Coordinates of C-alpha atoms in Angstrom, one line a residue:
Chain A
M1 CA 0.0 0.1 0.0
P2 CA 2.8 2.5 0.7
D3 CA 3.7 2.3 -3.0
W4 CA 0.6 3.9 -3.9
F5 CA 2.2 7.4 -2.9
S6 CA 5.3 9.1 -2.6
P7 CA 6.7 10.1 0.7
D8 CA 5.8 13.7 0.0
E9 CA 2.2 12.8 -0.8
W10 CA 2.1 10.7 2.4
R11 CA 3.2 13.6 4.2
A12 CA 0.5 15.7 2.6
I13 CA -2.2 13.2 3.8
A14 CA -0.8 12.9 7.2
L15 CA -0.6 16.7 7.6
S16 CA -4.1 17.3 6.4
L17 CA -5.4 14.9 8.8
R18 CA -3.4 16.3 11.7
V19 CA -4.2 20.0 10.8
S20 CA -7.9 19.1 10.4
A21 CA -8.0 17.2 13.8
W22 CA -6.3 20.1 15.7
A23 CA -8.4 22.9 14.1
T24 CA -11.6 20.9 15.0
A25 CA -10.5 20.2 18.6
V26 CA -9.1 23.9 19.3
S27 CA -12.3 25.5 17.7
L28 CA -14.8 23.3 19.4
P29 CA -15.0 24.8 22.9
L30 CA -15.1 28.5 21.3
G31 CA -17.7 27.2 18.8
I32 CA -20.0 25.8 21.6
L33 CA -19.7 29.0 23.5
V34 CA -20.3 31.3 20.6
A35 CA -23.4 29.1 19.3
F36 CA -24.6 29.3 22.9
V37 CA -24.2 33.0 23.1
L38 CA -25.8 33.6 19.7
A39 CA -28.8 31.2 20.4
R40 CA -29.5 32.6 23.9
R41 CA -28.2 35.9 24.8
Q42 CA -29.3 39.3 23.6
F43 CA -26.6 41.8 23.7
W44 CA -25.3 45.1 22.0
G45 CA -23.2 44.0 18.9
K46 CA -24.8 40.5 18.6
Q47 CA -25.2 41.0 14.8
V48 CA -21.5 42.1 14.5
L49 CA -20.5 39.0 16.3
N50 CA -22.8 37.0 14.1
G51 CA -21.5 38.6 10.9
L52 CA -17.8 38.1 12.0
V53 CA -18.3 34.4 12.5
H54 CA -19.9 34.0 9.1
L55 CA -17.5 36.1 7.2
P56 CA -15.1 33.4 6.1
L57 CA -18.2 31.7 4.6
I58 CA -18.8 34.6 2.4
L59 CA -15.4 36.0 1.7
P60 CA -13.2 34.6 -1.1
P61 CA -10.8 32.3 0.8
V62 CA -7.7 34.0 -0.6
V63 CA -9.1 37.2 1.2
T64 CA -9.5 35.4 4.5
G65 CA -6.1 34.0 4.1
Y66 CA -4.6 37.5 3.3
L67 CA -6.4 39.1 6.3
L68 CA -4.9 36.2 8.4
L69 CA -1.5 37.2 7.0
L70 CA -1.9 40.9 7.9
T71 CA -3.2 39.8 11.4
F72 CA -0.9 36.9 12.4
G73 CA 2.0 37.4 10.1
R74 CA 5.4 38.1 12.0
K75 CA 4.8 41.7 11.2
G76 CA 1.2 41.7 11.8
F77 CA -0.6 43.4 14.6
V78 CA -1.2 40.3 16.6
G79 CA 1.5 38.3 15.0
Q80 CA 4.4 40.7 16.2
Y81 CA 3.5 40.2 19.8
L82 CA 3.1 36.4 19.3
D83 CA 6.5 36.6 17.7
M84 CA 8.1 38.1 20.8
I85 CA 7.0 35.0 22.8
G86 CA 8.3 32.8 20.0
V87 CA 5.0 31.8 18.6
V88 CA 5.2 32.1 14.7
L89 CA 2.0 30.9 12.7
A90 CA 2.7 32.2 9.2
F91 CA 4.3 29.5 6.9
Q92 CA 4.0 26.8 9.7
W93 CA 1.6 24.1 9.9
T94 CA 0.1 25.6 13.0
G95 CA -0.8 28.5 10.8
A96 CA -2.6 25.8 8.7
V97 CA -4.5 25.0 11.7
L98 CA -5.5 28.4 12.3
A99 CA -6.7 28.9 8.8
A100 CA -8.7 25.7 8.6
A101 CA -10.3 26.6 11.9
V102 CA -11.1 30.1 10.9
M103 CA -12.7 28.8 7.6
A104 CA -14.5 25.9 9.3
F105 CA -15.9 28.0 12.2
P106 CA -19.0 29.2 10.6
L107 CA -20.2 25.6 9.7
M108 CA -19.5 24.5 13.2
V109 CA -21.3 27.3 14.9
R110 CA -24.2 27.0 12.7
A111 CA -24.7 23.3 13.5
I112 CA -24.4 23.7 17.2
R113 CA -26.6 26.7 17.3
L114 CA -29.5 25.1 15.7
S115 CA -29.2 22.4 18.4
V116 CA -29.1 24.9 21.3
E117 CA -32.1 26.6 20.0
A118 CA -33.9 23.3 20.0
V119 CA -33.2 22.7 23.7
D120 CA -36.3 23.7 25.9
A121 CA -35.0 26.5 28.2
R122 CA -37.6 25.7 30.7
V123 CA -36.1 22.3 31.5
E124 CA -32.9 24.1 32.2
Q125 CA -34.9 26.3 34.7
A126 CA -36.2 23.1 36.1
A127 CA -32.7 21.9 36.9
G128 CA -32.1 25.2 38.5
T129 CA -34.9 24.6 40.9
L130 CA -33.5 21.4 41.8
G131 CA -30.1 22.9 43.0
A132 CA -28.0 23.0 39.9
S133 CA -26.1 26.2 39.5
P134 CA -25.7 27.6 35.9
P135 CA -22.4 25.9 35.1
W136 CA -23.9 22.5 36.5
V137 CA -27.1 22.9 34.4
F138 CA -25.0 23.5 31.2
A139 CA -22.8 20.5 32.0
T140 CA -25.6 18.0 32.9
V141 CA -28.5 19.1 30.9
T142 CA -27.8 21.4 27.9
L143 CA -24.4 19.7 26.9
P144 CA -26.1 16.1 26.8
L145 CA -29.0 17.6 24.8
I146 CA -26.9 19.3 22.0
L147 CA -24.6 16.5 21.7
P148 CA -25.9 15.5 18.4
G149 CA -25.3 19.2 17.2
I150 CA -22.0 19.1 18.5
I151 CA -21.0 15.8 16.7
V152 CA -22.5 17.1 13.4
G153 CA -20.7 20.6 13.8
A154 CA -17.4 19.0 14.6
V155 CA -17.6 16.6 11.8
L156 CA -18.6 19.3 9.4
A157 CA -15.6 21.4 10.6
F158 CA -13.1 18.4 10.1
A159 CA -14.4 17.6 6.5
K160 CA -14.2 21.6 5.8
A161 CA -10.8 21.8 7.2
M162 CA -9.7 18.7 5.0
G163 CA -10.7 20.7 2.0
E164 CA -9.4 24.0 2.9
F165 CA -7.2 25.5 0.1
G166 CA -7.5 29.2 -0.6
A167 CA -6.8 30.7 2.9
T168 CA -4.2 28.1 3.6
I169 CA -2.2 28.4 0.6
T170 CA -2.2 32.4 1.1
F171 CA -1.4 32.1 4.8
V172 CA 1.2 29.4 5.0
A173 CA 2.1 28.8 1.3
N174 CA 2.6 25.4 -0.2
I175 CA 5.9 23.9 1.2
P176 CA 6.2 20.1 0.7
G177 CA 6.5 18.4 4.0
Q178 CA 5.8 21.3 6.0
T179 CA 2.7 23.2 4.8
Q180 CA 1.6 21.2 1.9
T181 CA -1.8 19.9 2.7
L182 CA -3.9 17.5 0.5
P183 CA -5.5 20.2 -1.5
S184 CA -2.3 21.9 -1.9
A185 CA -0.6 18.8 -3.2
I186 CA -3.3 18.2 -5.7
Y187 CA -3.1 21.7 -6.8
A188 CA 0.9 21.3 -7.2
F189 CA 0.4 18.2 -9.3
L190 CA -2.1 19.8 -11.7
Q191 CA 0.4 22.6 -12.3
V192 CA 3.0 20.2 -13.7
P193 CA 2.4 18.6 -17.2
G194 CA 1.5 14.8 -16.7
G195 CA 0.8 15.2 -13.0
D196 CA -3.0 14.3 -13.3
G197 CA -2.4 10.7 -12.6
Q198 CA -0.6 11.4 -9.2
A199 CA -3.3 14.0 -8.5
F200 CA -6.1 11.6 -9.1
G201 CA -4.9 9.2 -6.3
L202 CA -5.1 12.1 -3.9
V203 CA -8.5 13.2 -5.1
L204 CA -9.6 9.6 -4.3
V205 CA -8.2 10.0 -0.7
S206 CA -10.3 13.2 -0.5
V207 CA -13.5 11.9 -1.6
F208 CA -12.9 8.9 0.8
V209 CA -12.2 11.1 3.8
A210 CA -15.1 13.3 3.1
M211 CA -17.6 10.4 2.8
A212 CA -16.2 8.6 5.9
A213 CA -16.7 12.1 7.9
L214 CA -20.2 12.4 6.7
A215 CA -21.2 8.8 7.4
V216 CA -19.5 8.9 10.9
S217 CA -21.5 12.2 11.7
E218 CA -24.8 10.6 10.4
W219 CA -24.3 7.5 12.6
A220 CA -23.1 9.4 15.7
S221 CA -25.9 12.0 15.8
K222 CA -28.4 9.3 15.1
A223 CA -27.3 7.0 17.8
V224 CA -27.2 10.1 20.3
A225 CA -30.7 11.4 19.1
R226 CA -32.1 7.9 19.5
R227 CA -30.8 7.7 23.0
I228 CA -32.2 11.3 23.8
S229 CA -35.6 10.9 22.1
G230 CA -35.9 7.2 23.5
A231 CA -37.5 6.0 20.3
Chain B
M1 CA -42.0 25.8 58.6
T2 CA -43.8 28.7 57.3
M3 CA -43.4 31.1 54.4
Q4 CA -44.1 34.7 54.2
I5 CA -44.3 36.4 50.6
S6 CA -45.1 39.8 49.4
L7 CA -44.7 40.8 45.9
Q8 CA -45.4 43.9 43.7
H9 CA -44.8 43.8 39.9
R10 CA -46.0 45.8 37.1
F11 CA -46.7 43.7 33.9
A12 CA -48.0 45.3 30.6
G13 CA -51.7 45.9 31.2
F14 CA -51.8 44.5 34.7
A15 CA -50.1 45.0 38.3
L16 CA -49.5 42.2 40.7
D17 CA -49.6 43.2 44.4
V18 CA -50.1 40.2 46.8
A19 CA -49.0 39.5 50.3
F20 CA -49.8 36.4 52.3
D21 CA -48.6 33.5 54.5
V22 CA -48.1 30.0 53.8
P23 CA -48.6 27.8 56.8
A24 CA -47.6 24.0 57.0
G25 CA -49.9 21.8 55.1
V26 CA -51.2 22.4 51.7
T27 CA -52.1 26.0 50.8
A28 CA -53.9 26.5 47.5
L29 CA -53.4 29.4 45.3
F30 CA -56.7 29.9 43.6
G31 CA -57.6 32.2 40.7
P32 CA -58.8 32.4 37.1
S33 CA -56.3 32.6 34.4
G34 CA -54.5 35.9 34.4
S35 CA -54.8 36.4 38.0
G36 CA -51.2 36.3 38.6
K37 CA -50.9 32.7 40.1
S38 CA -48.1 31.6 37.9
S39 CA -46.2 35.0 38.4
V40 CA -46.1 34.1 42.1
I41 CA -44.8 30.8 41.7
K42 CA -42.0 32.0 39.2
A43 CA -41.1 34.8 41.7
L44 CA -41.0 32.1 44.5
A45 CA -38.7 29.9 42.5
G46 CA -36.4 32.8 41.6
L47 CA -37.3 32.4 37.8
M48 CA -38.7 36.0 37.6
R49 CA -37.5 39.3 39.6
P50 CA -40.3 41.3 40.7
D51 CA -40.2 45.0 41.1
R52 CA -40.4 44.9 44.8
G53 CA -41.1 42.0 47.2
R54 CA -39.8 40.1 50.1
I55 CA -39.9 36.2 50.5
S56 CA -38.8 34.2 53.5
V57 CA -39.1 30.5 54.2
G58 CA -38.5 29.5 57.8
G59 CA -36.6 32.5 58.7
Q60 CA -34.3 32.4 55.6
V61 CA -34.8 35.5 53.2
L62 CA -34.9 34.3 49.7
L63 CA -35.8 37.8 48.3
D64 CA -35.7 41.4 49.8
T65 CA -35.4 43.8 47.0
D66 CA -35.2 46.6 49.8
Q67 CA -32.1 44.9 51.1
R68 CA -31.0 43.8 47.7
I69 CA -31.3 40.0 48.5
N70 CA -32.2 37.9 45.5
L71 CA -31.0 34.4 45.9
P72 CA -30.7 32.5 42.5
P73 CA -33.0 29.7 41.8
H74 CA -30.5 26.8 42.7
R75 CA -29.8 28.2 46.2
R76 CA -33.6 28.7 47.2
R77 CA -34.5 25.1 47.6
I78 CA -37.9 25.4 46.3
G79 CA -39.2 22.2 44.8
C80 CA -41.2 23.0 41.5
V81 CA -43.6 20.8 39.8
F82 CA -44.7 22.6 36.9
Q83 CA -47.9 22.0 34.3
D84 CA -45.6 20.6 31.8
D85 CA -43.5 17.9 33.7
R86 CA -40.1 19.2 32.3
L87 CA -38.2 15.9 32.8
F88 CA -34.7 15.3 31.5
L89 CA -35.3 13.4 28.3
H90 CA -31.6 12.3 28.2
L91 CA -31.8 10.6 31.8
T92 CA -33.7 7.6 32.8
V93 CA -36.6 7.9 35.4
R94 CA -34.1 6.9 38.3
Q95 CA -31.4 9.4 37.0
N96 CA -34.4 12.1 36.9
L97 CA -35.4 11.4 40.4
L98 CA -32.0 11.6 41.8
Y99 CA -30.9 14.6 39.9
G100 CA -31.4 17.1 42.7
R101 CA -29.7 14.7 45.3
W102 CA -26.3 15.8 43.7
F103 CA -26.9 19.4 44.8
S104 CA -29.0 19.1 48.1
P105 CA -26.7 20.3 51.1
D106 CA -28.1 18.1 53.6
K107 CA -28.4 14.4 52.7
G108 CA -31.2 13.8 55.2
G109 CA -34.9 14.4 54.1
V110 CA -37.1 11.9 52.5
S111 CA -35.5 8.6 51.3
F112 CA -35.5 7.4 47.7
E113 CA -37.6 4.3 48.5
A114 CA -40.2 6.1 50.4
V115 CA -40.8 8.6 47.6
V116 CA -40.9 5.7 44.9
D117 CA -43.2 3.8 47.0
M118 CA -45.4 6.6 47.7
L119 CA -45.8 7.6 44.1
G120 CA -46.1 4.1 42.8
I121 CA -43.2 4.5 40.3
A122 CA -40.9 1.6 41.2
T123 CA -41.6 -0.3 38.0
L124 CA -40.7 2.7 36.0
L125 CA -37.2 3.5 37.3
A126 CA -35.2 2.0 34.2
R127 CA -37.5 3.7 31.6
R128 CA -37.1 6.9 29.9
P129 CA -39.5 9.7 30.3
Q130 CA -40.5 9.5 26.6
T131 CA -42.0 6.1 27.2
L132 CA -44.2 7.2 30.2
S133 CA -47.8 8.4 29.9
G134 CA -48.6 11.9 31.0
G135 CA -49.8 10.9 34.6
E136 CA -46.7 8.9 35.0
R137 CA -44.4 11.6 34.0
Q138 CA -46.1 14.1 36.3
R139 CA -45.6 11.6 39.2
V140 CA -41.8 11.2 38.3
A141 CA -41.7 15.1 38.3
I142 CA -43.3 15.2 41.7
G143 CA -40.8 12.7 43.2
R144 CA -37.8 14.7 41.5
A145 CA -38.9 17.8 43.2
L146 CA -39.3 16.1 46.6
L147 CA -36.0 14.2 46.4
A148 CA -34.1 17.4 46.0
N149 CA -35.1 18.1 49.7
P150 CA -36.9 21.2 49.2
Q151 CA -38.2 23.6 52.1
I152 CA -41.4 24.1 50.2
L153 CA -43.1 22.3 47.3
A154 CA -44.5 24.7 44.7
M155 CA -46.9 23.0 42.2
D156 CA -48.1 25.1 39.4
E157 CA -51.3 23.5 38.1
P158 CA -49.8 20.2 38.1
L159 CA -52.9 18.4 36.6
A160 CA -54.1 21.0 34.2
A161 CA -52.5 19.3 31.1
L162 CA -53.9 16.0 32.0
D163 CA -57.2 14.6 30.9
E164 CA -59.7 13.6 33.4
A165 CA -58.8 10.0 33.7
R166 CA -55.2 10.9 34.3
K167 CA -56.4 13.4 37.0
A168 CA -58.3 10.8 38.8
E169 CA -55.1 8.4 38.4
I170 CA -52.8 11.0 40.1
M171 CA -55.1 12.5 42.6
P172 CA -54.7 9.9 45.3
Y173 CA -50.9 10.2 45.0
L174 CA -51.0 13.9 45.7
E175 CA -53.3 12.9 48.9
H176 CA -50.6 10.6 50.0
L177 CA -48.2 13.4 49.5
R178 CA -50.2 15.6 51.7
D179 CA -50.5 13.1 54.3
Q180 CA -47.1 11.6 54.4
T181 CA -44.7 14.7 54.1
Q182 CA -43.9 17.6 56.2
I183 CA -43.1 19.9 53.7
P184 CA -45.3 22.9 53.1
I185 CA -47.1 22.7 49.8
L186 CA -48.2 25.6 47.7
Y187 CA -50.6 24.3 45.2
V188 CA -51.9 26.5 42.3
S189 CA -55.0 25.6 40.7
H190 CA -57.9 27.0 39.1
S191 CA -60.2 23.9 39.9
V192 CA -62.6 24.0 42.9
S193 CA -62.7 20.4 43.2
E194 CA -58.9 19.7 43.3
I195 CA -58.5 22.4 46.0
T196 CA -61.3 21.1 48.0
R197 CA -59.8 17.8 48.0
L198 CA -56.3 18.6 48.7
A199 CA -55.8 22.0 50.4
G200 CA -56.5 23.0 54.1
S201 CA -56.2 26.8 53.4
V202 CA -56.6 28.8 50.2
V203 CA -55.4 32.1 48.9
V204 CA -57.8 33.6 46.3
L205 CA -56.3 35.7 43.6
G206 CA -58.1 38.2 41.0
K207 CA -56.6 40.6 38.8
G208 CA -53.3 40.5 40.5
Q209 CA -54.7 41.1 44.2
V210 CA -55.4 38.8 47.1
L211 CA -59.1 38.7 47.4
K212 CA -59.5 36.4 50.5
T213 CA -57.3 33.9 52.6
G214 CA -58.5 31.3 55.1
P215 CA -59.5 27.8 55.6
V216 CA -60.8 26.2 52.6
A217 CA -64.3 25.4 54.0
A218 CA -64.7 29.3 55.0
V219 CA -63.3 30.8 51.9
F220 CA -65.3 28.6 49.5
S221 CA -68.5 29.0 51.3
D222 CA -68.2 32.9 51.2
P223 CA -71.0 34.2 49.0
N224 CA -69.3 37.3 48.2
L225 CA -66.5 35.2 46.3
T226 CA -68.8 33.2 44.1
P227 CA -68.1 35.2 41.1
W228 CA -64.5 34.6 41.5
L229 CA -64.9 30.7 42.3
G230 CA -65.8 30.0 39.0
G231 CA -69.4 31.3 39.0
V232 CA -72.5 29.7 40.4
R233 CA -72.1 26.3 38.9
E234 CA -68.7 25.7 40.7
A235 CA -69.9 27.2 44.0
G236 CA -70.2 24.9 47.0
S237 CA -68.6 24.0 50.2
V238 CA -66.8 21.5 52.1
I239 CA -67.7 19.8 55.2
T240 CA -65.5 17.3 57.3
A241 CA -67.3 14.1 58.3
R242 CA -66.7 10.9 60.1
V243 CA -67.8 7.6 59.0
A244 CA -70.2 6.4 61.8
A245 CA -72.1 3.4 60.6
Q246 CA -72.8 1.2 57.4
D247 CA -76.4 0.6 57.6
A248 CA -77.9 -2.7 56.3
D249 CA -79.9 -0.9 53.5
G250 CA -76.7 0.2 51.9
L251 CA -76.4 3.6 53.1
T252 CA -73.5 4.9 55.1
R253 CA -74.2 7.2 58.2
L254 CA -71.6 10.1 58.3
E255 CA -71.3 12.2 61.6
T256 CA -70.8 16.0 61.1
S257 CA -70.7 18.8 63.8
A258 CA -74.1 19.7 62.4
G259 CA -75.6 16.2 62.4
P260 CA -75.9 13.1 60.8
L261 CA -75.5 12.5 56.8
W262 CA -76.8 9.6 55.0
L263 CA -74.9 8.7 51.8
P264 CA -75.2 5.8 49.3
K265 CA -72.6 3.2 50.3
V266 CA -69.2 4.7 51.0
E267 CA -66.3 2.3 51.0
A268 CA -64.6 3.4 54.2
A269 CA -63.9 2.0 57.5
I270 CA -65.9 3.0 60.5
G271 CA -64.2 6.1 62.1
A272 CA -62.5 7.3 58.9
T273 CA -62.4 11.0 58.4
L274 CA -63.4 12.5 55.1
R275 CA -64.5 15.5 53.4
V276 CA -67.6 15.7 51.5
R277 CA -68.3 18.5 49.1
I278 CA -71.9 20.1 48.7
A279 CA -72.7 22.2 45.6
A280 CA -74.5 25.3 46.4
Q281 CA -77.3 24.6 43.9
D282 CA -77.8 21.2 45.6
V283 CA -78.9 22.9 48.8
M284 CA -82.6 24.2 49.6
I285 CA -83.6 26.3 52.4
A286 CA -86.8 25.8 54.5
L287 CA -88.0 27.9 57.6
Q288 CA -89.4 24.8 59.3
R289 CA -88.1 21.2 59.2
P290 CA -89.8 19.8 56.1
D291 CA -92.3 16.8 56.6
G292 CA -93.2 14.3 54.1
I293 CA -90.1 14.8 51.9
S294 CA -87.8 12.4 50.1
A295 CA -84.6 14.2 51.0
L296 CA -82.9 12.3 54.0
N297 CA -80.2 14.9 54.9
I298 CA -81.9 17.8 56.6
L299 CA -79.9 19.7 59.3
P300 CA -80.7 22.8 61.3
A301 CA -78.6 25.9 60.4
T302 CA -78.4 29.7 60.9
V303 CA -78.1 32.3 58.0
V304 CA -74.6 33.8 58.2
A305 CA -74.5 36.0 55.2
L306 CA -76.7 36.8 52.1
R307 CA -75.6 38.2 48.7
M308 CA -78.0 39.2 46.1
G309 CA -76.6 38.2 42.6
D310 CA -76.6 40.4 39.5
G311 CA -79.3 38.0 37.9
P312 CA -82.1 36.4 39.8
G313 CA -79.9 34.3 42.0
A314 CA -78.9 34.9 45.6
M315 CA -76.1 33.1 47.7
V316 CA -76.8 32.3 51.2
Q317 CA -74.2 31.3 53.6
L318 CA -75.2 28.9 56.5
R319 CA -73.7 27.8 59.6
L320 CA -74.2 24.1 60.5
G321 CA -72.5 23.4 63.8
E322 CA -69.0 24.3 63.2
E323 CA -69.3 24.0 59.3
L324 CA -70.2 26.7 56.9
L325 CA -72.4 25.7 53.8
L326 CA -73.1 27.6 50.9
A327 CA -76.7 27.6 49.2
R328 CA -77.9 29.1 45.9
I329 CA -81.5 30.1 45.6
T330 CA -83.5 32.6 43.8
Q331 CA -83.8 36.2 45.1
R332 CA -87.5 35.8 44.9
S333 CA -87.4 32.9 47.5
A334 CA -85.0 34.9 49.8
V335 CA -87.5 37.9 50.0
Q336 CA -90.6 35.4 50.3
L337 CA -88.7 33.5 53.2
G338 CA -87.8 36.8 54.8
L339 CA -84.2 35.6 55.0
A340 CA -82.0 37.7 57.1
V341 CA -78.7 37.2 58.8
G342 CA -79.2 35.4 62.1
A343 CA -82.5 33.6 60.9
P344 CA -82.8 29.9 61.9
V345 CA -83.6 27.7 59.1
F346 CA -83.2 24.2 57.9
A347 CA -80.8 23.1 54.9
V348 CA -82.0 20.4 52.7
L349 CA -79.4 18.6 50.9
K350 CA -80.2 17.1 47.7
S351 CA -76.8 15.7 47.0
V352 CA -73.6 15.1 48.8
A353 CA -70.4 14.0 47.0
V354 CA -67.4 12.1 48.6
A355 CA -64.4 12.3 46.5
P356 CA -63.0 8.8 46.0
G357 CA -59.6 9.4 46.9
D358 CA -60.8 10.9 50.2
I359 CA -62.0 7.7 51.6
G360 CA -58.7 5.9 51.4
A361 CA -59.5 4.0 48.1
P362 CA -56.5 2.1 46.6
P363 CA -54.7 4.0 44.0
I364 CA -55.8 3.4 40.6
T365 CA -53.2 2.1 38.4
P366 CA -53.2 1.9 34.5

């Protein structure tokens, strides 16, 4: 099986899986928080927050990547401070994680927000009258009830991160073995005459991972929903 | 343990301004929809912050807007049973029941087994709420509230969402609850029959105000409250009676402070105490003890109060021994009989109802 791909291709596949896993894991707590706040709280600037979250969905990915570069580049207005403490994101695999997380964030938040809106707030009130403080109510009532939404959101984010290309290549470039993800590798092969054959192998991997992610998400959220609805 | 509550709050188009005490036992909060009953429960549970108010339970202040005290719901220990059961659908019945145990400060209070036994839910423990009937779910909700060791149990129309059969199924359990626990219960309802069966005292609310408070028998036989108590059809009074004898012809003799009552066979042991409900429209008034009449239950009484209605009717409150009785007659009859406060009369009872649960009948299980 290792003969199917060259070492660089294997590295691209492994890097994409690693970047996507990290992007999903790191953004999940924030995604749950933002989804909860958007679904439940009324506050000044709510529409601004909602807009910011959804911006990567609408902007050309290359623009998002460029904005990330302006912000988190070594001379960027956040990046220069990160640089001082030795954290560099631009042109590193960690930068690919950031780009993938930002691009996948709207999908994750939308899925979780829908499930938060479906939770009956009066049941949470009942938990409060039984002695549970708000953090306990969240942990023991809200979180279990929105679990299907969290699973769907996480899997969607993972699949989106696997496919992220525009923002990633703008922010961290396309360095084989370092920042070359699966889509970047496909793109690189397609730039070379006669590279279609190698690209096609990676295309199949992409399709397989995407289908597998969707299947897992469907199965997991159905299993959890069945447990909750008791059907 | 008693509770004092006083609340003022301005809603759109209606102002709540109430103050009353809740003694031990079951206190009913009674009134039509929109009278402010549910707002009182919300404020008590901490789910709504009133403009002004003070609530204390057994000396502990839960809310005092003047002193800026407002405990959050989870620190109030008010056991709430809502109209909709609000069970946790992701937990089993057992986990639902034990939920409040995690958070209750003292591990004493009622035991799990006692509550499960009292509510008849032992066979449901492993099931999920989705698979239960409405009555079963409400029983689990009551058990869940009890097991959180509350200082007060607040029940907001717990039967209103159930059909008549389910109500009949759950009523005996509520009576067990009343008789077997020491926790004061505030029971919100707009049903006269529920309240007369369960409650010892009643607070009548109308348009955000307290209209009257007192023992159920006295309040529900007050002719001035008839329009508030669901109109003349619902009007009636409650009398405490003791089973004295089972006669050979199938009648049961009840002893009351006003004299004997005979009812078609009541399945209860001699000596059992029960409450009977007498609708105002089933009471006739006579100046002399009637002779040659089919009615068995004729008791001497005194007119305590008289209220002429807006229509042709009149409400007469009578005293029989220690009991108060409400009679609905026509204004023409009242005038022809020359009824006045203090007049000695005879009350002819056309019908007397005993609530099935009041005689210790076995609980009905589906």
